[in-house]
PDB file of C-alpha atoms in Angstrom:
ATOM      1  CA  MET W  13      -6.042  -2.035  24.459  1.00  0.00           C
ATOM      2  CA  ILE W  14      -9.738  -1.373  23.976  1.00  0.00           C
ATOM      3  CA  ALA W  15     -10.820  -1.200  20.378  1.00  0.00           C
ATOM      4  CA  ALA W  16     -12.821   1.772  19.200  1.00  0.00           C
ATOM      5  CA  GLY W  17     -16.339   1.357  17.882  1.00  0.00           C
ATOM      6  CA  THR W  18     -16.348  -0.969  14.920  1.00  0.00           C
ATOM      7  CA  CYS W  19     -18.587  -1.210  11.875  1.00  0.00           C
ATOM      8  CA  LEU W  20     -18.864  -4.125   9.426  1.00  0.00           C
ATOM      9  CA  GLY W  21     -15.754  -5.698  10.908  1.00  0.00           C
ATOM     10  CA  PHE W  22     -13.593  -2.599  10.370  1.00  0.00           C
ATOM     11  CA  ASP W  23     -11.963  -0.931  13.365  1.00  0.00           C
ATOM     12  CA  VAL W  24     -13.748   2.315  12.465  1.00  0.00           C
ATOM     13  CA  ALA W  25     -16.881   3.943  13.869  1.00  0.00           C
ATOM     14  CA  CYS W  26     -19.950   3.576  11.642  1.00  0.00           C
ATOM     15  CA  ASP W  27     -20.515   7.317  11.130  1.00  0.00           C
ATOM     16  CA  THR W  28     -16.884   7.787  10.105  1.00  0.00           C
ATOM     17  CA  LEU W  29     -17.087   4.809   7.748  1.00  0.00           C
ATOM     18  CA  ILE W  30     -20.258   6.166   6.097  1.00  0.00           C
ATOM     19  CA  LYS W  31     -18.806   9.658   5.625  1.00  0.00           C
ATOM     20  CA  GLY W  32     -15.555   8.277   4.256  1.00  0.00           C
ATOM     21  CA  GLY W  33     -17.366   5.867   1.943  1.00  0.00           C
ATOM     22  CA  LEU W  34     -19.585   8.601   0.502  1.00  0.00           C
ATOM     23  CA  SER W  35     -16.551  10.855  -0.023  1.00  0.00           C
ATOM     24  CA  VAL W  36     -14.752   8.091  -1.921  1.00  0.00           C
ATOM     25  CA  VAL W  37     -17.818   7.397  -4.081  1.00  0.00           C
ATOM     26  CA  MET W  38     -18.260  11.079  -4.972  1.00  0.00           C
ATOM     27  CA  ALA W  39     -14.561  11.493  -5.744  1.00  0.00           C
ATOM     28  CA  PHE W  40     -14.617   8.363  -7.916  1.00  0.00           C
ATOM     29  CA  VAL W  41     -17.650   9.580  -9.872  1.00  0.00           C
ATOM     30  CA  LEU W  42     -16.168  13.045 -10.345  1.00  0.00           C
ATOM     31  CA  PHE W  43     -12.566  12.258 -11.273  1.00  0.00           C
ATOM     32  CA  VAL W  44     -12.832   8.792 -12.813  1.00  0.00           C
ATOM     33  CA  GLY W  45     -16.189   9.516 -14.422  1.00  0.00           C
ATOM     34  CA  SER W  46     -14.888  12.604 -16.207  1.00  0.00           C
ATOM     35  CA  VAL W  47     -11.979  10.621 -17.686  1.00  0.00           C
ATOM     36  CA  LEU W  48     -14.360   7.841 -18.734  1.00  0.00           C
ATOM     37  CA  LEU W  49     -16.566  10.398 -20.467  1.00  0.00           C
ATOM     38  CA  LEU W  50     -13.641  11.743 -22.514  1.00  0.00           C
ATOM     39  CA  LEU W  51     -12.333   8.280 -23.420  1.00  0.00           C
ATOM     40  CA  SER W  52     -15.808   7.135 -24.427  1.00  0.00           C
ATOM     41  CA  ALA W  53     -16.131  10.137 -26.734  1.00  0.00           C
ATOM     42  CA  VAL W  54     -12.872   9.182 -28.479  1.00  0.00           C
ATOM     43  CA  PHE W  55     -12.906   5.359 -28.451  1.00  0.00           C
ATOM     44  CA  GLY W  56     -16.525   4.479 -27.800  1.00  0.00           C
ATOM     45  CA  ARG W  57     -18.100   3.270 -24.585  1.00  0.00           C
ATOM     46  CA  ARG W  58     -16.668  -0.267 -24.489  1.00  0.00           C
ATOM     47  CA  MET W  59     -13.159   0.620 -25.601  1.00  0.00           C
ATOM     48  CA  GLY W  60     -13.094   3.715 -23.409  1.00  0.00           C
ATOM     49  CA  TYR W  61     -14.097   1.723 -20.348  1.00  0.00           C
ATOM     50  CA  LEU W  62     -11.479  -0.981 -20.982  1.00  0.00           C
ATOM     51  CA  VAL W  63      -8.705   1.579 -21.489  1.00  0.00           C
ATOM     52  CA  LEU W  64      -9.688   3.345 -18.279  1.00  0.00           C
ATOM     53  CA  ALA W  65     -10.085   0.134 -16.244  1.00  0.00           C
ATOM     54  CA  SER W  66      -6.760  -1.323 -17.411  1.00  0.00           C
ATOM     55  CA  SER W  67      -4.966   1.933 -16.637  1.00  0.00           C
ATOM     56  CA  PHE W  68      -6.660   2.259 -13.256  1.00  0.00           C
ATOM     57  CA  PHE W  69      -5.921  -1.287 -12.104  1.00  0.00           C
ATOM     58  CA  GLY W  70      -2.356  -1.088 -13.421  1.00  0.00           C
ATOM     59  CA  TRP W  71      -1.754   2.149 -11.529  1.00  0.00           C
ATOM     60  CA  LEU W  72      -3.377   0.736  -8.395  1.00  0.00           C
ATOM     61  CA  LEU W  73      -1.193  -2.380  -8.629  1.00  0.00           C
ATOM     62  CA  LEU W  74       1.960  -0.249  -8.737  1.00  0.00           C
ATOM     63  CA  LEU W  75       0.754   1.960  -5.884  1.00  0.00           C
ATOM     64  CA  SER W  76      -0.254  -0.928  -3.613  1.00  0.00           C
ATOM     65  CA  SER W  77       3.055  -2.697  -4.339  1.00  0.00           C
ATOM     66  CA  LEU W  78       4.830   0.478  -3.293  1.00  0.00           C
ATOM     67  CA  TRP W  79       2.742   0.537  -0.119  1.00  0.00           C
ATOM     68  CA  ALA W  80       3.519  -3.081   0.741  1.00  0.00           C
ATOM     69  CA  PHE W  81       7.211  -3.320  -0.163  1.00  0.00           C
ATOM     70  CA  GLY W  82       8.550   0.242  -0.201  1.00  0.00           C
ATOM     71  CA  PHE W  83      10.819  -0.373  -3.214  1.00  0.00           C
ATOM     72  CA  TRP W  84      13.398   2.162  -1.929  1.00  0.00           C
ATOM     73  CA  SER W  85      10.981   5.008  -2.719  1.00  0.00           C
ATOM     74  CA  GLN W  86      12.400   6.993   0.212  1.00  0.00           C
ATOM     75  CA  GLY W  87      16.006   5.859  -0.014  1.00  0.00           C
ATOM     76  CA  THR W  88      17.892   2.728   0.980  1.00  0.00           C
ATOM     77  CA  GLU W  89      16.151   2.534   4.365  1.00  0.00           C
ATOM     78  CA  THR W  90      12.596   2.850   3.084  1.00  0.00           C
ATOM     79  CA  PRO W  91      10.192   1.086   5.481  1.00  0.00           C
ATOM     80  CA  THR W  92       7.439  -1.251   4.341  1.00  0.00           C
ATOM     81  CA  ASN W  93       3.688  -0.890   4.965  1.00  0.00           C
ATOM     82  CA  LEU W  94       3.528   2.699   3.766  1.00  0.00           C
ATOM     83  CA  GLY W  95      -0.149   2.617   2.825  1.00  0.00           C
ATOM     84  CA  PRO W  96      -3.361   2.347   4.851  1.00  0.00           C
ATOM     85  CA  ARG W  97      -2.601   0.490   8.050  1.00  0.00           C
ATOM     86  CA  GLY W  98      -4.700  -2.259   9.555  1.00  0.00           C
ATOM     87  CA  ILE W  99      -4.827  -3.184  13.230  1.00  0.00           C
ATOM     88  CA  GLU W 100      -1.615  -2.179  14.992  1.00  0.00           C
ATOM     89  CA  PRO W 101       0.233  -4.599  17.287  1.00  0.00           C
ATOM     90  CA  SER W 102      -1.056  -4.208  20.836  1.00  0.00           C
ATOM     91  CA  TRP W 103      -1.458  -5.850  24.213  1.00  0.00           C
ATOM     92  CA  VAL W 104      -4.905  -7.405  24.661  1.00  0.00           C
ATOM     93  CA  VAL W 105      -6.374  -8.131  28.093  1.00  0.00           C
ATOM     94  CA  GLU W 106      -7.219 -11.819  28.476  1.00  0.00           C
ATOM     95  CA  ALA W 107      -8.555 -11.761  32.042  1.00  0.00           C
ATOM     96  CA  ALA W 108      -8.759  -9.397  34.999  1.00  0.00           C
ATOM     97  CA  GLY W 109      -9.979  -9.598  38.585  1.00  0.00           C
ATOM     98  CA  THR W 110      -8.930 -10.348  42.129  1.00  0.00           C
ATOM     99  CA  ARG W 111      -8.646 -14.013  41.126  1.00  0.00           C
ATOM    100  CA  PRO W 112      -9.046 -14.079  37.349  1.00  0.00           C
ATOM    101  CA  GLU W 113      -9.514 -17.326  35.481  1.00  0.00           C
ATOM    102  CA  THR W 114      -6.299 -18.288  33.743  1.00  0.00           C
ATOM    103  CA  THR W 115      -6.688 -18.730  30.002  1.00  0.00           C
ATOM    104  CA  ASN W 116      -3.123 -20.032  29.815  1.00  0.00           C
ATOM    105  CA  GLU W 117      -1.205 -22.268  32.209  1.00  0.00           C
ATOM    106  CA  THR W 118       1.649 -19.782  32.266  1.00  0.00           C
ATOM    107  CA  PHE W 119      -0.595 -17.149  33.847  1.00  0.00           C
ATOM    108  CA  ALA W 120      -1.183 -19.413  36.847  1.00  0.00           C
ATOM    109  CA  SER W 121       2.485 -19.118  37.873  1.00  0.00           C
ATOM    110  CA  TYR W 122       2.529 -15.294  37.985  1.00  0.00           C
ATOM    111  CA  PRO W 123       4.686 -13.739  39.452  1.00  0.00           C
ATOM    112  CA  ASP W 124       7.077 -16.716  39.749  1.00  0.00           C
ATOM    113  CA  PRO W 125      10.511 -15.306  38.760  1.00  0.00           C
ATOM    114  CA  THR W 126      11.507 -18.594  37.134  1.00  0.00           C
ATOM    115  CA  THR W 127       8.780 -18.066  34.515  1.00  0.00           C
ATOM    116  CA  TRP W 128       8.098 -14.333  34.533  1.00  0.00           C
ATOM    117  CA  ARG W 129      10.751 -11.775  33.612  1.00  0.00           C
ATOM    118  CA  ALA W 130      10.997  -8.407  35.318  1.00  0.00           C
ATOM    119  CA  PRO W 131      11.394  -5.357  33.020  1.00  0.00           C
ATOM    120  CA  GLY W 132      15.001  -4.433  32.408  1.00  0.00           C
ATOM    121  CA  THR W 133      16.277  -7.906  31.645  1.00  0.00           C
ATOM    122  CA  ASN W 134      16.059  -7.168  27.911  1.00  0.00           C
ATOM    123  CA  GLU W 135      15.350  -4.187  25.676  1.00  0.00           C
ATOM    124  CA  ALA W 136      12.071  -5.527  24.287  1.00  0.00           C
ATOM    125  CA  ASP W 137      10.528  -5.899  27.745  1.00  0.00           C
ATOM    126  CA  SER W 138      11.645  -2.446  28.838  1.00  0.00           C
ATOM    127  CA  GLY W 139      10.083  -0.873  25.762  1.00  0.00           C
ATOM    128  CA  SER W 140       6.780  -2.688  26.348  1.00  0.00           C
ATOM    129  CA  VAL W 141       6.178  -1.625  29.949  1.00  0.00           C
ATOM    130  CA  GLN W 142       4.322   1.573  29.075  1.00  0.00           C
ATOM    131  CA  SER W 143       2.281  -0.258  26.430  1.00  0.00           C
ATOM    132  CA  VAL W 144       1.166  -2.836  28.994  1.00  0.00           C
ATOM    133  CA  GLN W 145       0.371  -0.165  31.569  1.00  0.00           C
ATOM    134  CA  GLY W 146      -1.647   1.821  29.025  1.00  0.00           C
ATOM    135  CA  ALA W 147      -3.560  -1.274  27.914  1.00  0.00           C
ATOM    136  CA  VAL W 148      -4.453  -2.163  31.509  1.00  0.00           C
ATOM    137  CA  GLN W 149      -5.519   1.386  32.371  1.00  0.00           C
ATOM    138  CA  SER W 150      -7.646   1.668  29.220  1.00  0.00           C
ATOM    139  CA  TYR W 151      -9.295  -1.675  29.928  1.00  0.00           C
ATOM    140  CA  LEU W 152     -10.165  -0.853  33.536  1.00  0.00           C
ATOM    141  CA  ALA W 153     -11.455   2.629  32.687  1.00  0.00           C
ATOM    142  CA  HIS W 154     -13.606   1.168  29.925  1.00  0.00           C
ATOM    143  CA  GLN W 155     -15.009  -1.501  32.248  1.00  0.00           C
ATOM    144  CA  VAL W 156     -15.931   1.054  34.909  1.00  0.00           C
ATOM    145  CA  ASN W 157     -17.578   3.401  32.410  1.00  0.00           C
ATOM    146  CA  GLU W 158     -19.480   0.530  30.840  1.00  0.00           C
ATOM    147  CA  GLU W 159     -20.844  -0.572  34.221  1.00  0.00           C
ATOM    148  CA  GLN W 160     -21.890   2.999  35.045  1.00  0.00           C
ATOM    149  CA  GLY W 161     -23.333   3.634  31.582  1.00  0.00           C
ATOM    150  CA  LYS W 162     -21.084   6.623  30.902  1.00  0.00           C
ATOM    151  CA  GLU W 163     -19.280   7.700  27.767  1.00  0.00           C
ATOM    152  CA  GLN W 164     -15.518   8.052  27.861  1.00  0.00           C
ATOM    153  CA  PHE W 165     -15.523  11.857  28.073  1.00  0.00           C
ATOM    154  CA  ALA W 166     -18.755  12.302  30.030  1.00  0.00           C
ATOM    155  CA  PRO W 167     -18.572  14.227  33.336  1.00  0.00           C
ATOM    156  CA  GLY W 168     -17.469  11.920  36.124  1.00  0.00           C
ATOM    157  CA  ALA W 169     -16.357   9.165  33.763  1.00  0.00           C
ATOM    158  CA  ALA W 170     -13.351   7.090  34.784  1.00  0.00           C
ATOM    159  CA  GLN W 171     -10.095   8.023  33.085  1.00  0.00           C
ATOM    160  CA  THR W 172      -6.965   5.993  32.499  1.00  0.00           C
ATOM    161  CA  THR W 173      -5.050   8.122  35.005  1.00  0.00           C
ATOM    162  CA  ASP W 174      -7.426   6.991  37.763  1.00  0.00           C
ATOM    163  CA  PHE W 175      -5.642   3.638  37.897  1.00  0.00           C
ATOM    164  CA  THR W 176      -2.135   2.666  38.937  1.00  0.00           C
ATOM    165  CA  VAL W 177      -0.418  -0.323  37.345  1.00  0.00           C
ATOM    166  CA  GLN W 178       2.510  -2.055  38.997  1.00  0.00           C
ATOM    167  CA  GLY W 179       4.325  -5.366  39.078  1.00  0.00           C
ATOM    168  CA  VAL W 180       4.531  -5.727  35.301  1.00  0.00           C
ATOM    169  CA  ARG W 181       6.088  -9.027  34.280  1.00  0.00           C
ATOM    170  CA  PHE W 182       6.638 -10.762  30.938  1.00  0.00           C
ATOM    171  CA  ALA W 183       6.687 -14.388  29.825  1.00  0.00           C
ATOM    172  CA  THR W 184       6.533 -16.458  26.665  1.00  0.00           C
ATOM    173  CA  ASP W 185       4.473 -19.509  25.820  1.00  0.00           C
ATOM    174  CA  GLY W 186       5.749 -20.917  22.563  1.00  0.00           C
ATOM    175  CA  SER W 187       5.487 -18.081  20.056  1.00  0.00           C
ATOM    176  CA  ALA W 188       3.018 -16.102  22.207  1.00  0.00           C
ATOM    177  CA  SER W 189       4.209 -13.131  24.250  1.00  0.00           C
ATOM    178  CA  LEU W 190       2.424 -12.770  27.586  1.00  0.00           C
ATOM    179  CA  ALA W 191       2.311 -10.081  30.241  1.00  0.00           C
ATOM    180  CA  ALA W 192       0.770  -9.733  33.672  1.00  0.00           C
ATOM    181  CA  ALA W 193       0.414  -6.867  36.111  1.00  0.00           C
ATOM    182  CA  GLU W 194      -1.368  -5.686  39.232  1.00  0.00           C
ATOM    183  CA  ALA W 195      -3.602  -2.616  39.178  1.00  0.00           C
ATOM    184  CA  PHE W 196      -5.810  -0.679  41.574  1.00  0.00           C
ATOM    185  CA  TYR W 197      -8.074   2.354  41.597  1.00  0.00           C
ATOM    186  CA  ASN W 198      -6.355   5.409  43.043  1.00  0.00           C
ATOM    187  CA  GLY W 199      -9.437   6.222  45.121  1.00  0.00           C
ATOM    188  CA  GLY W 200      -9.264   2.889  46.900  1.00  0.00           C
ATOM    189  CA  GLY W 201     -10.342  -0.639  46.195  1.00  0.00           C
ATOM    190  CA  PRO W 202      -8.955  -4.145  45.750  1.00  0.00           C
ATOM    191  CA  VAL W 203      -5.777  -4.936  43.872  1.00  0.00           C
ATOM    192  CA  LEU W 204      -6.623  -6.579  40.561  1.00  0.00           C
ATOM    193  CA  THR W 205      -4.475  -9.012  38.631  1.00  0.00           C
ATOM    194  CA  VAL W 206      -4.557  -8.527  34.875  1.00  0.00           C
ATOM    195  CA  TYR W 207      -3.332 -11.010  32.258  1.00  0.00           C
ATOM    196  CA  LEU W 208      -2.476  -9.864  28.734  1.00  0.00           C
ATOM    197  CA  ARG W 209      -1.468 -11.378  25.419  1.00  0.00           C
ATOM    198  CA  HIS W 210       0.391  -9.582  22.639  1.00  0.00           C
ATOM    199  CA  ASP W 211      -1.552  -9.405  19.389  1.00  0.00           C
ATOM    200  CA  SER W 212       0.716  -8.920  16.374  1.00  0.00           C
ATOM    201  CA  GLY W 213      -2.121  -7.171  14.525  1.00  0.00           C
ATOM    202  CA  SER W 214      -2.554  -7.030  10.770  1.00  0.00           C
ATOM    203  CA  VAL W 215      -0.835  -3.837   9.635  1.00  0.00           C
ATOM    204  CA  PRO W 216      -0.320  -4.756   5.927  1.00  0.00           C
ATOM    205  CA  VAL W 217      -3.808  -6.200   5.360  1.00  0.00           C
ATOM    206  CA  TYR W 218      -5.122  -3.225   3.366  1.00  0.00           C
ATOM    207  CA  SER W 219      -2.013  -2.937   1.185  1.00  0.00           C
ATOM    208  CA  TRP W 220      -2.235  -6.633   0.308  1.00  0.00           C
ATOM    209  CA  ALA W 221      -5.986  -6.410  -0.258  1.00  0.00           C
ATOM    210  CA  PHE W 222      -5.531  -3.514  -2.696  1.00  0.00           C
ATOM    211  CA  MET W 223      -2.693  -5.331  -4.464  1.00  0.00           C
ATOM    212  CA  ILE W 224      -4.636  -8.592  -4.886  1.00  0.00           C
ATOM    213  CA  PHE W 225      -7.781  -6.741  -5.982  1.00  0.00           C
ATOM    214  CA  SER W 226      -5.886  -4.654  -8.554  1.00  0.00           C
ATOM    215  CA  ALA W 227      -3.984  -7.690  -9.892  1.00  0.00           C
ATOM    216  CA  ILE W 228      -7.257  -9.559 -10.436  1.00  0.00           C
ATOM    217  CA  GLY W 229      -8.844  -6.505 -12.048  1.00  0.00           C
ATOM    218  CA  LEU W 230      -5.891  -6.030 -14.388  1.00  0.00           C
ATOM    219  CA  ALA W 231      -5.820  -9.736 -15.308  1.00  0.00           C
ATOM    220  CA  VAL W 232      -9.520  -9.610 -16.191  1.00  0.00           C
ATOM    221  CA  HIS W 233      -9.469  -6.404 -18.242  1.00  0.00           C
ATOM    222  CA  LEU W 234      -6.223  -6.745 -20.223  1.00  0.00           C
ATOM    223  CA  PRO W 235      -7.392  -9.709 -22.375  1.00  0.00           C
ATOM    224  CA  LEU W 236     -10.702  -7.937 -23.004  1.00  0.00           C
ATOM    225  CA  LEU W 237      -8.834  -4.791 -24.023  1.00  0.00           C
ATOM    226  CA  ASP W 238      -6.613  -6.767 -26.397  1.00  0.00           C
ATOM    227  CA  ARG W 239      -9.597  -8.538 -27.972  1.00  0.00           C
ATOM    228  CA  THR W 240     -11.533  -5.286 -28.376  1.00  0.00           C
ATOM    229  CA  GLU W 241      -8.533  -3.534 -29.910  1.00  0.00           C
ATOM    230  CA  ARG W 242      -8.060  -6.336 -32.442  1.00  0.00           C
ATOM    231  CA  LYS W 243     -11.743  -6.219 -33.353  1.00  0.00           C
ATOM    232  CA  ARG W 244     -11.625  -2.439 -33.645  1.00  0.00           C
ATOM    233  CA  LYS W 245      -8.582  -2.599 -35.921  1.00  0.00           C
ATOM    234  CA  HIS W 246     -10.298  -5.181 -38.128  1.00  0.00           C
ATOM    235  CA  ILE W 247     -13.397  -3.006 -38.453  1.00  0.00           C
ATOM    236  CA  LEU W 248     -11.411   0.137 -39.275  1.00  0.00           C
ATOM    237  CA  THR W 249      -8.824  -1.307 -41.670  1.00  0.00           C
ATOM    238  CA  GLY W 250     -10.022  -4.792 -42.563  1.00  0.00           C
ATOM    239  CA  GLY W 251      -7.183  -6.274 -40.548  1.00  0.00           C
ATOM    240  CA  THR W 252      -4.397  -4.609 -42.596  1.00  0.00           C
ATOM    241  CA  ALA W 253      -2.741  -1.241 -42.463  1.00  0.00           C
ATOM    242  CA  PRO W 254      -4.175   1.325 -44.903  1.00  0.00           C
ATOM    243  CA  PRO W 255      -2.056   2.097 -47.981  1.00  0.00           C
ATOM    244  CA  TRP W 256       0.388   4.970 -47.720  1.00  0.00           C
ATOM    245  CA  TYR W 257       0.579   7.415 -50.612  1.00  0.00           C
ATOM    246  CA  GLY W 258       3.272   9.650 -49.271  1.00  0.00           C
ATOM    247  CA  PRO W 259       2.955  12.975 -47.479  1.00  0.00           C
ATOM    248  CA  ALA W 260      -0.248  14.865 -48.060  1.00  0.00           C
TER     249      ALA W 260
END
């Protein structure tokens, strides 16, 4: 499928990324900053920051672990990858044309039935037919609009429904899942052969990134918090508990 506009390597449009980033920064300053202000008033700036940072990274570690592993939070059949999702698995067009260059030797044998499976021979292939058709239609519509200099929803722009996809076949090359199909423009034109490869995506990447980041943050701040607490106790009591004279 065709990826949306990306920014800084993220599969997100730049304007959306900027708005979201500013919203996160403002929320962080408002909610985390107010807690830091209160803790600093009670413990002092250094101690207040360390208490807040250790609590924040500890909470974030638990939350990201819940995102990544589920931990039966929704019952015995709790799915994994509950948090922000990365790139979803999808079919990616490798080549297209009347005689496209084959990026894989298996593509050259299409539609040889000894190598390529017709849909219906197994459940996985049958469930992937619409995904392949949608990926091919999106690719062709995007190519046409790009050549004509039109936006996706501009008047007269090509739409996915303007193309018909047929002859979908599936094959495997080692661990790679491959697909091929024929497509043509409904208004007339040559029949194109399209080769696709299945990309497994990276759905859990953000959950793991949050978990690693929070684990590092917690590992850095906990020893500092312990050292500061020991120093604070020594300053306040001389390293020993104050004498107790009974109830006041």
